[in-house]
Amino acid sequence: MAFFRHLLPVLTGAALGCAATLLAQRFAQQGEPEHIVGPEAFDDAAEPEADAPETPVEAPAPQPEVVYPAADDSAPNPNPVKDHTDPVPVVDGKMDPEKIAKPEDFADWDDLGCQG
């Protein structure tokens, strides 16, 4: 009897899931609702009125041709991942904290406009 008591909620959930799936499929097969109109409803608005006078269309001014210089591919590209810093000296198996980061490694914040 305990088995059926645990099986009943599982079967109820499966039945509700199947019912929801069937309702979703039926709703999808109904087609387009009436309150939604397609682009064909606006075709008559795109036609110009016959009473409106035609104005001459001016040709656009020619744009100057932009020429970019050719890139120099003779030099190899630098690897942005490669570490370009000097190795940190190790004394007795420990790094010197004053040598890890030097002031030259960082940008001059005053020149960049960061006024703190």
mmCIF file of C-alpha atoms in Angstrom:
data_model
loop_
_atom_site.group_PDB
_atom_site.id
_atom_site.type_symbol
_atom_site.label_atom_id
_atom_site.label_comp_id
_atom_site.label_asym_id
_atom_site.label_seq_id
_atom_site.Cartn_x
_atom_site.Cartn_y
_atom_site.Cartn_z
ATOM 1 C CA MET A 1 0.000 0.000 0.000
ATOM 2 C CA ALA A 2 2.896 2.386 0.706
ATOM 3 C CA PHE A 3 4.173 1.832 -2.837
ATOM 4 C CA PHE A 4 0.891 3.078 -4.355
ATOM 5 C CA ARG A 5 0.877 6.068 -1.991
ATOM 6 C CA HIS A 6 4.289 7.144 -3.415
ATOM 7 C CA LEU A 7 3.376 6.230 -6.988
ATOM 8 C CA LEU A 8 0.175 8.314 -7.079
ATOM 9 C CA PRO A 9 1.888 11.798 -7.047
ATOM 10 C CA VAL A 10 4.326 10.672 -9.738
ATOM 11 C CA LEU A 11 1.533 9.491 -12.019
ATOM 12 C CA THR A 12 -0.476 12.661 -11.341
ATOM 13 C CA GLY A 13 2.503 14.848 -12.291
ATOM 14 C CA ALA A 14 3.085 12.857 -15.480
ATOM 15 C CA ALA A 15 -0.587 13.185 -16.444
ATOM 16 C CA LEU A 16 -0.544 16.949 -15.865
ATOM 17 C CA GLY A 17 2.632 17.263 -17.952
ATOM 18 C CA CYS A 18 1.052 15.345 -20.833
ATOM 19 C CA ALA A 19 -2.096 17.463 -20.628
ATOM 20 C CA ALA A 20 -0.057 20.664 -20.728
ATOM 21 C CA THR A 21 1.893 19.410 -23.748
ATOM 22 C CA LEU A 22 -1.302 18.516 -25.624
ATOM 23 C CA LEU A 23 -2.835 21.920 -24.858
ATOM 24 C CA ALA A 24 0.295 23.693 -26.068
ATOM 25 C CA GLN A 25 0.263 21.719 -29.318
ATOM 26 C CA ARG A 26 -3.421 22.439 -29.888
ATOM 27 C CA PHE A 27 -2.872 26.148 -29.213
ATOM 28 C CA ALA A 28 0.054 26.223 -31.674
ATOM 29 C CA GLN A 29 -2.033 24.561 -34.421
ATOM 30 C CA GLN A 30 -4.909 27.048 -34.171
ATOM 31 C CA GLY A 31 -3.173 29.547 -36.402
ATOM 32 C CA GLU A 32 -2.792 33.282 -36.189
ATOM 33 C CA PRO A 33 -5.137 35.099 -33.799
ATOM 34 C CA GLU A 34 -7.475 37.671 -35.309
ATOM 35 C CA HIS A 35 -6.061 40.666 -33.450
ATOM 36 C CA ILE A 36 -2.656 40.208 -35.082
ATOM 37 C CA VAL A 37 -2.428 41.577 -38.616
ATOM 38 C CA GLY A 38 0.287 40.798 -41.110
ATOM 39 C CA PRO A 39 2.180 43.104 -43.464
ATOM 40 C CA GLU A 40 -0.490 42.724 -46.155
ATOM 41 C CA ALA A 41 -2.818 44.913 -44.055
ATOM 42 C CA PHE A 42 -0.494 47.886 -44.586
ATOM 43 C CA ASP A 43 0.037 47.539 -48.357
ATOM 44 C CA ASP A 44 -2.464 50.279 -49.246
ATOM 45 C CA ALA A 45 -0.690 52.757 -46.951
ATOM 46 C CA ALA A 46 2.598 52.287 -48.834
ATOM 47 C CA GLU A 47 1.119 53.483 -52.149
ATOM 48 C CA PRO A 48 1.694 57.198 -52.883
ATOM 49 C CA GLU A 49 -1.304 59.413 -53.305
ATOM 50 C CA ALA A 50 -2.133 60.387 -56.900
ATOM 51 C CA ASP A 51 -2.933 63.981 -55.878
ATOM 52 C CA ALA A 52 0.506 64.704 -54.467
ATOM 53 C CA PRO A 53 2.808 66.647 -56.849
ATOM 54 C CA GLU A 54 5.995 64.852 -57.797
ATOM 55 C CA THR A 55 9.205 66.550 -56.802
ATOM 56 C CA PRO A 56 12.426 65.944 -58.704
ATOM 57 C CA VAL A 57 14.884 63.750 -56.863
ATOM 58 C CA GLU A 58 18.396 65.148 -56.709
ATOM 59 C CA ALA A 59 21.326 62.839 -57.234
ATOM 60 C CA PRO A 60 23.512 62.463 -54.147
ATOM 61 C CA ALA A 61 26.913 64.104 -54.229
ATOM 62 C CA PRO A 62 29.754 61.682 -55.026
ATOM 63 C CA GLN A 63 31.685 60.586 -51.965
ATOM 64 C CA PRO A 64 35.481 60.915 -52.029
ATOM 65 C CA GLU A 65 37.292 57.606 -52.152
ATOM 66 C CA VAL A 66 39.100 56.753 -48.911
ATOM 67 C CA VAL A 67 42.460 55.067 -49.310
ATOM 68 C CA TYR A 68 44.024 53.287 -46.363
ATOM 69 C CA PRO A 69 47.762 52.595 -46.317
ATOM 70 C CA ALA A 70 48.825 48.978 -46.649
ATOM 71 C CA ALA A 71 49.845 47.265 -43.425
ATOM 72 C CA ASP A 72 53.491 46.324 -42.957
ATOM 73 C CA ASP A 73 53.453 42.529 -42.547
ATOM 74 C CA SER A 74 57.214 42.086 -42.613
ATOM 75 C CA ALA A 75 57.626 42.085 -38.809
ATOM 76 C CA PRO A 76 56.169 39.293 -36.663
ATOM 77 C CA ASN A 77 53.259 40.129 -34.408
ATOM 78 C CA PRO A 78 54.169 40.492 -30.711
ATOM 79 C CA ASN A 79 52.662 37.921 -28.378
ATOM 80 C CA PRO A 80 50.377 39.846 -25.970
ATOM 81 C CA VAL A 81 50.390 36.974 -23.487
ATOM 82 C CA LYS A 82 54.142 36.761 -23.135
ATOM 83 C CA ASP A 83 55.469 38.327 -19.948
ATOM 84 C CA HIS A 84 57.839 41.180 -20.797
ATOM 85 C CA THR A 85 58.925 41.879 -17.228
ATOM 86 C CA ASP A 86 62.209 40.978 -15.615
ATOM 87 C CA PRO A 87 62.222 37.913 -13.395
ATOM 88 C CA VAL A 88 61.840 38.632 -9.669
ATOM 89 C CA PRO A 89 64.980 37.828 -7.688
ATOM 90 C CA VAL A 90 64.557 35.060 -5.132
ATOM 91 C CA VAL A 91 66.472 35.240 -1.845
ATOM 92 C CA ASP A 92 66.424 32.147 0.393
ATOM 93 C CA GLY A 93 63.467 30.756 -1.550
ATOM 94 C CA LYS A 94 61.360 33.883 -0.967
ATOM 95 C CA MET A 95 60.565 36.742 -3.316
ATOM 96 C CA ASP A 96 61.477 40.271 -2.308
ATOM 97 C CA PRO A 97 58.145 42.154 -2.084
ATOM 98 C CA GLU A 98 59.807 45.427 -3.074
ATOM 99 C CA LYS A 99 61.027 43.924 -6.343
ATOM 100 C CA ILE A 100 57.752 42.297 -7.437
ATOM 101 C CA ALA A 101 56.161 45.483 -8.776
ATOM 102 C CA LYS A 102 58.175 48.506 -9.784
ATOM 103 C CA PRO A 103 56.689 51.973 -10.341
ATOM 104 C CA GLU A 104 57.849 51.833 -13.971
ATOM 105 C CA ASP A 105 55.461 48.918 -14.574
ATOM 106 C CA PHE A 106 52.464 51.174 -14.073
ATOM 107 C CA ALA A 107 51.252 54.123 -16.114
ATOM 108 C CA ASP A 108 51.552 57.699 -14.916
ATOM 109 C CA TRP A 109 48.042 58.327 -13.583
ATOM 110 C CA ASP A 110 48.385 62.103 -13.781
ATOM 111 C CA ASP A 111 48.979 61.971 -17.520
ATOM 112 C CA LEU A 112 45.987 59.669 -18.039
ATOM 113 C CA GLY A 113 43.627 62.074 -16.310
ATOM 114 C CA CYS A 114 42.902 60.010 -13.194
ATOM 115 C CA GLN A 115 42.956 62.617 -10.433
ATOM 116 C CA GLY A 116 42.388 60.843 -7.128
#
